[in-house]
Amino acid sequence: MTTNTAMRLLDSRRLTGANFLLRRPGAVMDIAVDDREREVLIAAWRLHARRLLEQLDWDDEELAVRPFEGGVSLGLSAPVDGLYTATELNETAYEAARDWIEGGQRHLLNRAARSLRGEYRDEERPRLQRVLAAAREHGAPVVLDEDVLTLGTGRHSQSWDLFELPHPDDVSWRGLKAVPTALITGTNGKTTTVRLLASIAKTAGQVAGVSSTDWLAMGDELLHRDDYAGPGGARIVLRDQRCELALLETARGGLLRRGLAVARADVALITNIAADHLGDFGVETLEDLADVKWSVTAALDKKSSLVLNAEDPLLMARAASASAPLCLFSLSPSAPAFKTHVEKGGKGFTLRRGRLERIEGGVGKSFLSAKKMPLSYGGVARHNIANALAAAAVADALGMDLEVIARGLCALGNEDNPGRANLYTVGGATFLVDFAHNPAGLEALMPMVEGLPARRRALITGQAGDRGDEDIRAFADASAALHFDRIWLKRMDGHARGRAEGEVARIMRDAFIEQGHSAKSISLSKTELDATRAALRWAKPGDLVVLLSHEKRDKTRELIESRIARGTDGCT
């Protein structure tokens, strides 16, 4: 066979929980390979991987394949105490397959198998396997990483160092159970929805553990401020014995890198699917991204609930395959998928005549005027009303009363949701600060921008360099529904991701000019803070400045609030 110089290993990683390829822990590789040779590689890899698995007596493990444009993901399941060995096995099977394809020296699988057996002997933990087997027998939830085993979750949990595990007979199994657990994923709206759910839980008198993009929290206590929307953050929450309810934001990156942190959840929410971070780990299309987000359903059973956005066609195309009962939410009760679902007796949450409503068994129950919810800003922030409907559906699935849900939705104010549709009044001008970072997020924000009174409008925006030129232009095009009198493009050179300095801003500038904005109305700023300072100088009473804050969110907010503190205006 001819040598394929284009074939190469892109990434290899452990999967510590259920994931988009497998419903069990294991290992996965992403391989770049010409589409014409992909099937040959898959067949050769399957052959060599299966031989190596048999050599380790892992005969019952599964193989999984997911082709993508220009490559393929190759995965295999493995014992939870053998994931490093599994990664080596997977890579060895690929190397053997490549040797065979390229006609090189035959790979010495027997020698490789001996080495892998030695690696697994070093990694294997028989005592852990005995405790895990007993946990399955007793139905106790398991939270596991490289150092700690936790049985049960939250206030019903107990943890041990992996080198100090008890004998199964010494474990008090009766009290080890799960606290109610919700997984929240999707492209946009995850963090705000989690915050709304935490507010509902507080209103209900429950201590909610929250892992999210912005922070870890236990009730009112902020534990850490950083991105904890992966399985590591989820494990911290699930091991905290103060936790009575786990609200786990579950981001794309964590799902791809490691998989789910839990084997079972009471409810999972998928807010929407939109273009964002395409190109990572072989996720090239919206269909691929939907598959990744859909992997949260692996944690659901017939006693769980799956909450989906009825207006998202990719989610509705997958709804029929759900193993858990469905609850849909929609801003419009006449949305086709929503209407069909509730007419068949399904549960749904919608907005009707300005009020949030639950429909179950064909009967609707109104429970809150959208305008009373602070984050709706008098009803103009429709994306936040959608987030509220999603949060209400999750809270309802967790057994909370509609009255409690309504009070919780009304208890979260602008100041409690930093970086998400925050309004500030500075010298008579209004600043709208939001984290919108993809076209769908910006499109969702536009109705709010249009609904706010403005003498003149300005926009501060930018994009990281890890997106294609078409995606960068699409972000600018998402604002085309409105004309901005002034635009500042922040260069975000710290996130250039291999692009030349200012390249992304120049692509966006050209896109705005194509929309009809004059070149004189567009400025390039080196940083977000520079752009914000320029907008503060430009803004006059009655103006509206839309600030899409990404890289310096805290400092940008501090700058605006310091200007407010100098005068008499305050945060609205």
Coordinates of N, CA and C in Angstrom, one line a residue, residues 141-307:
P141 N -24.9 5.4 44.5 CA -24.2 6.2 43.4 C -22.7 6.3 43.7
V142 N -21.9 6.4 42.6 CA -20.4 6.5 42.7 C -19.9 7.7 42.0
V143 N -19.0 8.4 42.7 CA -18.3 9.6 42.2 C -16.8 9.2 42.3
L144 N -16.1 9.2 41.2 CA -14.7 8.6 41.3 C -13.8 9.5 40.4
D145 N -12.6 9.7 41.0 CA -11.5 10.3 40.2 C -10.2 9.5 40.5
E146 N -9.1 10.1 40.2 CA -7.8 9.4 40.4 C -7.4 9.2 41.9
D147 N -8.0 10.0 42.7 CA -7.5 10.0 44.1 C -8.6 9.6 45.1
V148 N -9.9 9.9 44.8 CA -10.9 9.8 45.8 C -12.1 9.0 45.3
L149 N -12.7 8.1 46.1 CA -13.9 7.4 45.8 C -15.0 8.0 46.7
T150 N -16.1 8.4 46.2 CA -17.3 8.9 46.9 C -18.5 7.9 46.6
L151 N -19.1 7.5 47.7 CA -20.3 6.7 47.6 C -21.5 7.5 48.1
G152 N -22.6 7.6 47.3 CA -23.6 8.5 47.6 C -23.2 9.9 47.1
T153 N -24.1 10.9 47.1 CA -23.8 12.2 46.7 C -24.3 13.2 47.7
G154 N -23.7 14.4 47.8 CA -24.1 15.5 48.6 C -24.2 15.1 50.1
R155 N -25.3 15.4 50.7 CA -25.4 15.2 52.1 C -25.6 13.7 52.5
H156 N -25.8 12.9 51.4 CA -25.9 11.4 51.6 C -24.6 10.7 51.2
S157 N -23.5 11.4 51.2 CA -22.2 10.8 50.7 C -21.2 10.5 51.8
Q158 N -20.2 9.7 51.4 CA -19.0 9.5 52.2 C -17.9 9.2 51.2
S159 N -16.7 9.8 51.5 CA -15.6 9.7 50.6 C -14.4 9.0 51.3
W160 N -13.6 8.4 50.5 CA -12.3 7.7 50.9 C -11.2 8.0 49.9
D161 N -10.0 8.1 50.4 CA -8.8 8.1 49.6 C -8.7 6.7 49.0
L162 N -8.3 6.6 47.7 CA -8.2 5.3 47.0 C -7.2 4.3 47.7
F163 N -6.3 4.9 48.4 CA -5.3 4.0 49.1 C -5.8 3.6 50.5
E164 N -7.0 4.0 50.9 CA -7.5 3.7 52.2 C -9.0 3.3 52.1
L165 N -9.3 2.5 51.1 CA -10.7 2.1 50.9 C -11.1 1.0 51.9
P166 N -12.3 1.1 52.3 CA -12.8 0.1 53.3 C -13.2 -1.2 52.7
H167 N -13.3 -2.3 53.5 CA -13.9 -3.5 53.0 C -15.4 -3.3 52.8
P168 N -16.0 -3.8 51.7 CA -17.4 -3.6 51.5 C -18.3 -3.9 52.7
D169 N -17.9 -4.9 53.5 CA -18.7 -5.2 54.7 C -18.6 -4.1 55.8
D170 N -17.7 -3.2 55.7 CA -17.5 -2.2 56.7 C -18.2 -0.9 56.3
V171 N -18.8 -0.9 55.1 CA -19.5 0.4 54.6 C -21.0 0.4 55.1
S172 N -21.4 1.5 55.6 CA -22.8 1.7 56.0 C -23.6 2.0 54.8
W173 N -24.1 1.1 54.0 CA -24.7 1.3 52.7 C -26.0 2.0 52.8
R174 N -26.8 1.8 53.9 CA -28.1 2.2 53.9 C -28.3 3.7 53.7
G175 N -27.4 4.5 54.2 CA -27.5 6.0 54.1 C -26.9 6.6 52.9
L176 N -26.2 5.8 52.0 CA -25.5 6.3 50.9 C -26.5 6.3 49.6
K177 N -27.0 7.5 49.3 CA -27.9 7.6 48.2 C -27.6 9.0 47.5
A178 N -28.4 9.3 46.5 CA -28.2 10.5 45.7 C -29.1 11.6 46.2
V179 N -28.5 12.8 46.1 CA -29.3 14.0 46.2 C -29.9 14.3 44.8
P180 N -31.1 15.0 44.7 CA -31.6 15.3 43.4 C -30.6 16.0 42.6
T181 N -30.4 15.6 41.3 CA -29.4 16.1 40.5 C -29.9 16.5 39.1
A182 N -29.5 17.6 38.6 CA -29.9 18.1 37.3 C -28.6 18.5 36.5
L183 N -28.6 18.0 35.2 CA -27.6 18.4 34.3 C -28.1 19.4 33.3
I184 N -27.4 20.5 33.1 CA -27.8 21.6 32.2 C -26.8 21.8 31.2
T185 N -27.2 21.6 29.9 CA -26.2 21.8 28.8 C -27.0 22.5 27.7
G186 N -26.2 22.7 26.6 CA -26.7 23.5 25.4 C -25.7 24.5 25.0
T187 N -26.0 25.2 24.0 CA -25.0 26.2 23.5 C -25.1 27.5 24.2
N188 N -26.3 28.1 24.4 CA -26.5 29.3 25.0 C -27.5 29.2 26.1
G189 N -27.4 30.1 27.1 CA -28.4 30.1 28.2 C -28.1 29.2 29.4
K190 N -27.1 28.4 29.4 CA -26.8 27.4 30.4 C -26.6 28.1 31.8
T191 N -25.7 29.1 31.8 CA -25.3 29.7 33.1 C -26.5 30.5 33.7
T192 N -27.2 31.3 32.9 CA -28.3 32.0 33.5 C -29.4 31.0 34.0
T193 N -29.6 30.0 33.3 CA -30.6 29.0 33.7 C -30.2 28.3 35.0
V194 N -28.9 28.0 35.2 CA -28.4 27.5 36.4 C -28.6 28.5 37.6
R195 N -28.4 29.7 37.3 CA -28.5 30.7 38.3 C -30.0 30.9 38.7
L196 N -30.9 30.8 37.7 CA -32.3 30.9 38.0 C -32.7 29.7 38.9
L197 N -32.2 28.5 38.5 CA -32.5 27.3 39.3 C -32.0 27.4 40.8
A198 N -30.8 28.0 40.9 CA -30.3 28.2 42.3 C -31.1 29.1 43.1
S199 N -31.7 30.1 42.4 CA -32.6 31.1 43.1 C -33.9 30.4 43.5
I200 N -34.4 29.5 42.7 CA -35.6 28.7 43.0 C -35.3 27.8 44.2
A201 N -34.1 27.1 44.2 CA -33.8 26.2 45.2 C -33.7 27.0 46.6
K202 N -33.1 28.2 46.5 CA -33.0 29.0 47.8 C -34.4 29.4 48.3
T203 N -35.2 29.7 47.4 CA -36.6 30.1 47.8 C -37.3 28.9 48.4
A204 N -37.0 27.7 47.9 CA -37.5 26.4 48.5 C -36.9 26.0 49.8
G205 N -35.9 26.8 50.2 CA -35.2 26.4 51.4 C -34.1 25.3 51.3
Q206 N -33.7 25.1 50.1 CA -32.7 24.0 49.8 C -31.3 24.6 49.6
V207 N -30.3 23.8 50.0 CA -28.9 24.2 49.8 C -28.5 23.6 48.4
A208 N -28.4 24.4 47.4 CA -28.0 24.0 46.1 C -26.5 24.1 45.9
G209 N -25.9 23.0 45.4 CA -24.6 23.0 45.0 C -24.5 23.3 43.5
V210 N -23.8 24.3 43.1 CA -23.8 24.8 41.7 C -22.4 24.7 41.1
S211 N -22.2 24.0 40.0 CA -21.0 24.1 39.2 C -21.4 24.7 37.9
S212 N -20.6 25.7 37.5 CA -21.0 26.5 36.3 C -19.7 27.1 35.6
T213 N -20.0 27.8 34.5 CA -18.9 28.4 33.7 C -18.2 29.4 34.6
D214 N -18.9 30.1 35.5 CA -18.3 31.2 36.2 C -17.9 30.9 37.6
W215 N -18.5 29.9 38.2 CA -18.1 29.7 39.6 C -18.6 28.4 40.2
L216 N -18.1 28.0 41.3 CA -18.6 26.9 42.2 C -19.3 27.6 43.4
A217 N -20.5 27.1 43.8 CA -21.1 27.7 44.9 C -21.9 26.6 45.7
M218 N -22.0 26.8 47.0 CA -22.8 25.9 47.8 C -23.7 26.8 48.6
G219 N -25.0 26.8 48.2 CA -25.9 27.8 48.8 C -25.5 29.2 48.5
D220 N -25.4 30.0 49.5 CA -25.0 31.4 49.3 C -23.5 31.6 49.4
E221 N -22.7 30.5 49.6 CA -21.3 30.6 49.7 C -20.6 30.3 48.3
L222 N -19.8 31.3 47.9 CA -19.1 31.2 46.7 C -17.8 30.4 47.0
L223 N -17.6 29.3 46.4 CA -16.4 28.4 46.7 C -15.2 28.8 45.9
H224 N -15.4 28.9 44.6 CA -14.3 29.2 43.7 C -14.9 30.0 42.5
R225 N -14.1 31.0 42.0 CA -14.5 31.7 40.8 C -13.7 31.3 39.6
D226 N -14.2 30.6 38.7 CA -13.5 30.1 37.5 C -14.5 29.2 36.7
D227 N -14.0 28.7 35.7 CA -14.8 27.8 34.9 C -14.8 26.4 35.5
Y228 N -16.0 26.0 36.0 CA -16.1 24.7 36.7 C -17.3 23.9 36.0
A229 N -17.5 24.1 34.7 CA -18.6 23.5 34.0 C -18.2 22.1 33.5
G230 N -17.1 21.5 34.0 CA -16.7 20.2 33.6 C -16.9 19.2 34.7
P231 N -16.5 17.9 34.5 CA -16.8 16.9 35.5 C -16.0 17.2 36.8
G232 N -14.9 17.9 36.7 CA -14.1 18.2 38.0 C -15.0 19.0 38.9
G233 N -15.6 20.1 38.4 CA -16.5 20.9 39.2 C -17.7 20.2 39.7
A234 N -18.2 19.3 38.9 CA -19.4 18.5 39.3 C -19.0 17.6 40.5
R235 N -17.8 17.0 40.4 CA -17.4 16.1 41.5 C -17.3 16.9 42.9
I236 N -16.7 18.1 42.8 CA -16.6 18.9 44.0 C -18.0 19.1 44.6
V237 N -19.0 19.5 43.8 CA -20.3 19.7 44.3 C -20.9 18.4 44.9
L238 N -20.7 17.3 44.2 CA -21.4 16.1 44.6 C -20.8 15.5 45.9
R239 N -19.5 15.9 46.2 CA -18.9 15.4 47.4 C -19.1 16.3 48.6
D240 N -19.7 17.4 48.4 CA -19.9 18.4 49.6 C -21.1 17.9 50.4
Q241 N -20.9 17.6 51.6 CA -22.0 17.1 52.4 C -23.1 18.1 52.9
R242 N -22.8 19.4 52.5 CA -23.9 20.4 52.7 C -24.9 20.4 51.6
C243 N -24.5 19.7 50.4 CA -25.4 19.8 49.2 C -26.6 19.0 49.4
E244 N -27.8 19.7 49.1 CA -29.1 19.0 49.1 C -29.6 18.9 47.7
L245 N -29.1 19.6 46.8 CA -29.6 19.6 45.4 C -28.4 20.0 44.5
A246 N -28.1 19.2 43.5 CA -26.9 19.4 42.6 C -27.4 20.0 41.3
L247 N -26.9 21.2 41.0 CA -27.2 21.8 39.7 C -25.9 21.9 38.9
L248 N -25.7 21.1 37.9 CA -24.4 20.9 37.3 C -24.5 21.4 35.8
E249 N -23.9 22.6 35.6 CA -23.7 23.0 34.2 C -22.8 22.1 33.5
T250 N -23.1 21.6 32.3 CA -22.3 20.5 31.7 C -21.9 21.0 30.3
A251 N -20.7 21.5 30.2 CA -20.3 22.2 29.0 C -19.7 21.2 27.9
R252 N -19.7 21.6 26.7 CA -19.2 20.8 25.6 C -17.8 20.3 25.8
G253 N -16.9 21.2 26.3 CA -15.5 20.8 26.5 C -15.4 19.6 27.4
G254 N -16.0 19.6 28.6 CA -16.0 18.6 29.5 C -16.5 17.3 29.0
L255 N -17.6 17.4 28.2 CA -18.2 16.2 27.6 C -17.3 15.5 26.7
L256 N -16.6 16.3 25.9 CA -15.7 15.8 24.9 C -14.4 15.2 25.5
R257 N -13.9 15.9 26.5 CA -12.6 15.6 27.1 C -12.7 14.4 28.1
R258 N -13.8 14.3 28.9 CA -13.9 13.3 29.9 C -15.2 12.6 30.0
G259 N -16.3 13.2 29.5 CA -17.6 12.6 29.7 C -18.3 13.1 30.9
L260 N -19.4 12.4 31.3 CA -20.2 12.8 32.4 C -19.6 12.4 33.7
A261 N -19.9 13.2 34.7 CA -19.4 13.0 36.1 C -20.3 12.0 36.8
V262 N -21.5 11.9 36.4 CA -22.5 11.0 37.1 C -23.0 10.0 36.2
A263 N -23.4 8.8 36.8 CA -24.0 7.8 36.0 C -25.5 8.0 35.8
R264 N -26.1 8.7 36.8 CA -27.6 8.9 36.7 C -27.9 10.3 37.2
A265 N -28.9 11.0 36.6 CA -29.4 12.3 37.0 C -30.9 12.2 37.0
D266 N -31.5 13.0 37.8 CA -33.0 13.1 37.8 C -33.6 13.8 36.6
V267 N -32.9 14.8 36.1 CA -33.4 15.6 35.0 C -32.1 16.2 34.2
A268 N -32.3 16.2 32.9 CA -31.3 16.9 32.1 C -32.0 17.9 31.2
L269 N -31.4 19.0 31.0 CA -31.9 20.1 30.1 C -30.9 20.4 29.0
I270 N -31.4 20.4 27.8 CA -30.6 20.9 26.7 C -31.3 22.2 26.1
T271 N -30.6 23.3 26.3 CA -31.3 24.6 26.0 C -31.4 24.8 24.5
N272 N -30.4 24.5 23.7 CA -30.4 24.8 22.3 C -29.1 24.3 21.7
I273 N -29.0 24.2 20.3 CA -27.8 23.9 19.6 C -27.5 24.9 18.6
A274 N -26.4 25.6 18.7 CA -26.0 26.6 17.8 C -24.5 26.5 17.5
A275 N -24.0 27.1 16.4 CA -22.6 27.0 16.1 C -21.7 27.7 17.1
D276 N -20.8 26.9 17.6 CA -19.8 27.4 18.6 C -18.7 26.4 18.8
H277 N -17.5 26.8 18.7 CA -16.3 26.0 18.9 C -16.3 24.8 18.0
L278 N -16.9 24.9 16.8 CA -16.8 23.8 15.8 C -15.4 23.6 15.4
G279 N -15.0 22.3 15.1 CA -13.6 22.0 14.7 C -12.8 21.4 15.8
D280 N -13.3 21.4 17.1 CA -12.6 20.8 18.2 C -12.9 19.3 18.3
F281 N -12.0 18.4 18.5 CA -12.2 17.0 18.7 C -13.0 16.3 17.7
G282 N -12.9 16.8 16.4 CA -13.7 16.2 15.4 C -15.1 16.6 15.3
V283 N -15.5 17.6 16.1 CA -16.9 18.1 16.0 C -16.9 19.2 15.0
E284 N -17.4 18.9 13.8 CA -17.3 19.8 12.6 C -18.6 20.4 12.3
T285 N -19.7 19.8 12.6 CA -21.0 20.3 12.2 C -22.0 20.5 13.4
L286 N -23.1 21.1 13.1 CA -24.1 21.3 14.2 C -24.7 19.9 14.6
E287 N -24.8 19.0 13.6 CA -25.2 17.6 13.9 C -24.3 17.0 14.9
D288 N -22.9 17.2 14.7 CA -21.9 16.6 15.6 C -22.1 17.2 17.0
L289 N -22.3 18.5 17.0 CA -22.4 19.2 18.3 C -23.7 18.7 19.0
A290 N -24.8 18.5 18.3 CA -26.0 18.0 18.9 C -25.7 16.6 19.5
D291 N -25.0 15.8 18.8 CA -24.6 14.5 19.4 C -23.9 14.6 20.7
V292 N -23.0 15.5 20.8 CA -22.2 15.7 22.0 C -23.1 16.2 23.1
K293 N -23.9 17.2 22.9 CA -24.9 17.6 23.9 C -25.8 16.6 24.3
W294 N -26.3 15.8 23.4 CA -27.3 14.7 23.6 C -26.7 13.6 24.5
S295 N -25.4 13.6 24.7 CA -24.8 12.5 25.5 C -25.2 12.6 27.0
V296 N -25.8 13.8 27.4 CA -26.3 13.9 28.8 C -27.4 12.9 29.0
T297 N -28.1 12.6 28.0 CA -29.2 11.6 28.1 C -28.8 10.2 28.6
A298 N -27.5 10.0 28.5 CA -27.0 8.7 28.9 C -27.2 8.5 30.4
A299 N -27.4 9.6 31.2 CA -27.6 9.5 32.6 C -29.0 9.4 33.0
L300 N -29.9 9.4 32.0 CA -31.4 9.4 32.3 C -32.0 8.0 32.2
D301 N -33.0 7.7 33.0 CA -33.8 6.5 32.9 C -35.3 6.9 32.8
K302 N -36.2 5.9 33.0 CA -37.6 6.1 32.8 C -38.2 6.9 34.0
K303 N -37.4 7.0 35.1 CA -37.8 7.8 36.3 C -37.3 9.2 36.2
S304 N -36.4 9.5 35.2 CA -35.9 10.8 35.1 C -36.8 11.7 34.1
S305 N -36.3 12.9 33.8 CA -37.0 13.8 32.9 C -36.0 14.4 32.0
L306 N -36.4 14.6 30.7 CA -35.5 15.3 29.8 C -36.3 16.5 29.3
V307 N -35.7 17.7 29.5 CA -36.3 19.0 29.1 C -35.6 19.5 27.9

